[in-house]
Amino acid sequence: MAGMKLAILISGRGSNLQALIGAAAEPGYPAEICLVVSNRADAGGLKIAAAAGIDTAVIKTGDFDSRDDFDDALDARIRESGADMICLAGFMWLLGESFVHGWRDRLLNIHPSLLPAFKGLHVQAQAVEMGVRFSGCTVHFVRPELDDGPIIVQAVVPVLPGDDTETLSARILEQEHTIYPLAVRWIAEGRVRVSGERVLVEGGDPPEQTLISPAV
Ligand code: GAR
């Protein structure tokens, strides 16, 4: 499916957005970004999108009477853009069940842990605190529960003895920037199928679906 259109939802810095913009600019990449939406007016990623000539919108949760009203406004703006798929890229807001069902298997998220371990916030700090030896990141289809849904790709990184939250976050982030464009590519190429709670990637054997950081 060439030219799949993506809406990217952000709340902050936008480094994953930047990675997706970079990928989409590569010749032959099968997806393009048609809209970037932030729920915060001060999100750094809005400037990145504008500099790349991408349409942006700010839709703030506080401007609506209810969570459903916010979700409906967001949904309407995204549908108006002609997007085929949504990528949550540091979007720090839990979308409601009806929004999530409306975009079932066309709504992706990236999370900085090896799900289902460490859901929620400050997960890199938790990984350091818990003394896990490996962490990483996950791209998954979104289900209504927080950080839940069929896993498309994960990257593993080591947690080294001297690590703090910052050093581990940086090591994970580098991998995020590889696996998000990769997951989108597989989907846009029509190679991804959801079967129950599992994702099958056609022609992607297990090593390709699980990237191990060269630092391991
Ligand atoms: C990324 O590390 C992403 O995985 C995380 O927020 C950061 C956004 O950075 N997302 C979550 O924790 C979602 N549960 P970015 O704005 O530079 O892409």
Coordinates of C-alpha atoms and ligand atoms in Angstrom, one line a residue:
M1 CA 0.0 0.0 0.0
A2 CA 2.1 2.9 -1.3
G3 CA 1.7 6.3 0.2
M4 CA 0.0 5.5 3.4
K5 CA -1.0 8.7 5.1
L6 CA 0.0 9.2 8.8
A7 CA -1.3 11.5 11.5
I8 CA 1.3 11.8 14.2
L9 CA 0.1 12.8 17.8
I10 CA 2.6 14.4 20.1
S11 CA 2.8 16.1 23.5
G12 CA 6.5 17.2 23.6
R13 CA 9.9 17.1 22.2
G14 CA 9.1 15.2 19.0
S15 CA 12.3 13.2 18.4
N16 CA 10.2 10.2 17.2
L17 CA 8.3 12.5 15.0
Q18 CA 11.6 13.7 13.6
A19 CA 12.6 10.1 12.9
L20 CA 9.4 9.4 11.1
I21 CA 9.8 12.6 9.0
G22 CA 13.3 11.5 8.1
A23 CA 12.1 8.1 7.1
A24 CA 9.3 9.5 5.0
A25 CA 11.8 11.6 3.1
E26 CA 13.7 8.6 2.0
P27 CA 13.0 7.5 -1.6
G28 CA 10.6 4.6 -1.7
Y29 CA 9.4 4.9 1.9
P30 CA 5.8 3.7 1.7
A31 CA 4.2 6.3 4.1
E32 CA 3.9 10.1 4.3
I33 CA 2.9 12.4 7.1
C34 CA -0.3 14.4 6.5
L35 CA -0.9 15.9 9.9
V36 CA 0.8 16.5 13.3
V37 CA -1.5 17.1 16.3
S38 CA -0.3 18.2 19.7
N39 CA -2.4 18.4 22.9
R40 CA 0.0 21.0 24.1
A41 CA 0.7 24.4 22.4
D42 CA 4.3 24.4 23.7
A43 CA 5.3 21.0 22.3
G44 CA 8.7 21.3 20.6
G45 CA 7.6 18.8 18.0
L46 CA 5.2 21.4 16.5
K47 CA 8.2 23.4 15.3
I48 CA 9.8 20.3 13.8
A49 CA 6.6 19.6 11.9
A50 CA 6.2 23.2 10.7
A51 CA 9.9 23.3 9.5
A52 CA 9.2 20.2 7.5
G53 CA 6.1 21.8 5.9
I54 CA 3.6 19.5 7.6
D55 CA 0.1 20.7 8.6
T56 CA -0.1 21.0 12.4
A57 CA -3.0 21.4 14.9
V58 CA -3.2 22.0 18.6
I59 CA -6.1 20.4 20.3
K60 CA -6.0 20.9 24.1
T61 CA -7.8 18.6 26.5
G62 CA -8.6 21.6 28.8
D63 CA -10.7 23.3 26.0
F64 CA -13.3 20.5 26.2
D65 CA -16.0 19.7 28.7
S66 CA -15.3 16.0 28.7
R67 CA -12.8 13.4 27.6
D68 CA -15.3 12.2 24.9
D69 CA -15.6 15.7 23.5
F70 CA -11.8 16.0 23.2
D71 CA -11.6 12.6 21.5
D72 CA -14.4 13.5 19.1
A73 CA -12.7 16.8 18.1
L74 CA -9.4 14.9 17.6
D75 CA -11.0 12.2 15.6
A76 CA -12.8 14.7 13.3
R77 CA -9.5 16.7 12.7
I78 CA -7.6 13.5 11.9
R79 CA -10.3 12.2 9.5
E80 CA -10.4 15.5 7.8
S81 CA -6.7 15.2 7.1
G82 CA -7.3 11.9 5.1
A83 CA -5.0 9.9 7.4
D84 CA -5.0 6.1 7.1
M85 CA -3.2 5.5 10.3
I86 CA -2.3 7.3 13.6
C87 CA 1.1 7.1 15.3
L88 CA 1.3 8.2 18.9
A89 CA 4.8 9.6 19.4
G90 CA 5.1 10.8 23.0
F91 CA 1.4 11.6 23.2
M92 CA 0.8 11.7 26.9
W93 CA -2.9 11.3 27.1
L94 CA -5.0 8.2 27.4
L95 CA -7.5 8.0 24.5
G96 CA -11.0 6.7 25.2
E97 CA -12.4 3.4 24.2
S98 CA -14.6 4.6 21.3
F99 CA -11.7 6.5 19.7
V100 CA -9.4 3.5 20.1
H101 CA -12.0 1.1 18.6
G102 CA -12.6 3.5 15.7
W103 CA -9.0 3.2 14.7
R104 CA -8.5 -0.4 15.6
D105 CA -5.3 -1.8 14.2
R106 CA -4.6 1.5 12.6
L107 CA -3.4 3.2 15.8
L108 CA 0.2 2.7 16.9
N109 CA 2.2 3.7 20.0
I110 CA 5.8 3.6 21.0
H111 CA 6.8 3.0 24.5
P112 CA 10.2 3.1 26.2
S113 CA 10.2 -0.3 27.8
L114 CA 9.9 -4.0 26.8
L115 CA 6.1 -4.3 27.3
P116 CA 4.3 -5.7 29.1
A117 CA 7.0 -4.7 31.7
F118 CA 7.0 -1.1 33.0
K119 CA 3.8 0.5 31.8
G120 CA 3.0 4.1 32.5
L121 CA 5.3 7.0 33.3
H122 CA 9.0 7.3 34.2
V123 CA 9.6 3.8 33.0
Q124 CA 13.3 4.2 32.3
A125 CA 13.8 5.4 36.0
Q126 CA 11.8 2.3 37.1
A127 CA 14.0 0.0 35.0
V128 CA 17.2 1.5 36.6
E129 CA 15.7 1.3 40.1
M130 CA 14.5 -2.3 39.7
G131 CA 18.0 -3.4 38.5
V132 CA 16.8 -5.1 35.3
R133 CA 19.6 -6.2 33.1
F134 CA 17.8 -5.4 29.8
S135 CA 15.3 -2.9 28.8
G136 CA 14.3 -1.4 25.4
C137 CA 11.3 -0.1 23.5
T138 CA 8.1 -1.4 21.9
V139 CA 5.9 -0.4 19.0
H140 CA 2.4 -1.8 19.4
F141 CA -1.1 -1.5 18.2
V142 CA -3.1 0.4 20.8
R143 CA -5.9 -1.1 22.8
P144 CA -8.0 0.8 25.4
E145 CA -5.8 -0.2 28.4
L146 CA -2.7 1.9 29.0
D147 CA 0.4 0.7 27.1
D148 CA -1.5 -2.4 26.0
G149 CA -1.9 -4.1 22.6
P150 CA -0.4 -6.4 20.1
I151 CA 3.4 -6.0 19.8
I152 CA 4.8 -5.2 16.3
V153 CA 8.5 -4.8 17.1
Q154 CA 10.7 -4.5 20.1
A155 CA 14.4 -3.5 20.5
V156 CA 16.4 -4.6 23.4
V157 CA 19.2 -2.6 25.1
P158 CA 21.4 -3.5 28.0
V159 CA 21.1 -1.7 31.3
L160 CA 24.7 -1.1 32.3
P161 CA 26.0 -0.9 35.9
G162 CA 26.7 2.9 35.7
D163 CA 23.4 3.8 34.1
D164 CA 21.1 6.5 35.4
T165 CA 17.7 7.4 34.0
E166 CA 19.3 9.8 31.5
T167 CA 21.9 7.4 30.0
L168 CA 19.4 4.5 29.8
S169 CA 16.7 6.8 28.2
A170 CA 19.2 7.9 25.6
R171 CA 20.2 4.4 24.7
I172 CA 16.5 3.4 24.4
L173 CA 15.6 6.5 22.4
E174 CA 18.2 5.7 19.8
Q175 CA 16.4 2.4 19.2
E176 CA 13.0 4.0 19.2
H177 CA 14.1 6.1 16.2
T178 CA 14.9 2.8 14.4
I179 CA 11.9 0.7 15.2
Y180 CA 9.1 3.2 14.8
P181 CA 9.9 3.9 11.1
L182 CA 10.4 0.1 10.6
A183 CA 7.0 -0.8 12.1
V184 CA 5.3 1.8 9.9
R185 CA 7.1 0.5 6.9
W186 CA 6.0 -3.1 7.5
I187 CA 2.4 -2.0 7.9
A188 CA 2.4 0.3 4.9
E189 CA 3.8 -2.5 2.8
G190 CA 0.8 -4.6 3.8
R191 CA 3.0 -7.2 5.6
V192 CA 1.4 -7.0 9.1
R193 CA -1.5 -9.0 10.3
V194 CA -3.1 -9.1 13.7
S195 CA -4.1 -12.6 14.9
G196 CA -5.7 -12.6 18.3
E197 CA -3.3 -10.7 20.4
R198 CA -0.3 -11.5 18.3
V199 CA 1.2 -9.7 15.3
L200 CA 2.4 -11.6 12.3
V201 CA 4.9 -10.0 10.0
E202 CA 4.9 -11.6 6.6
G203 CA 8.5 -12.3 5.4
G204 CA 9.8 -11.0 8.7
D205 CA 11.4 -13.8 10.6
P206 CA 11.9 -13.5 14.3
P207 CA 15.4 -11.9 14.2
E208 CA 14.0 -9.1 12.1
Q209 CA 11.2 -8.5 14.5
T210 CA 13.4 -8.3 17.5
L211 CA 16.3 -6.0 17.1
I212 CA 19.1 -6.4 19.6
S213 CA 21.2 -3.3 20.1
P214 CA 24.8 -3.8 18.9
A215 CA 26.0 -2.7 22.4
V216 CA 24.7 -6.0 24.0
Ligands
GAR1 C1 9.6 8.6 24.0 O1 10.6 8.0 24.8 C2 8.3 7.7 23.9 O2 8.7 6.3 23.8 C3 7.6 8.0 25.2 O3 7.8 9.4 25.3 C4 9.0 9.8 24.6 C5 8.7 10.9 23.6 O4 9.8 11.5 23.1 N1 6.3 7.6 25.2 C6 5.6 7.1 26.2 O5 6.2 7.0 27.3 C7 4.2 6.7 26.0 N2 3.7 5.8 27.0 P1 9.8 12.3 21.8 O6 8.8 13.4 22.0 O7 11.2 12.8 21.6 O8 9.4 11.4 20.6

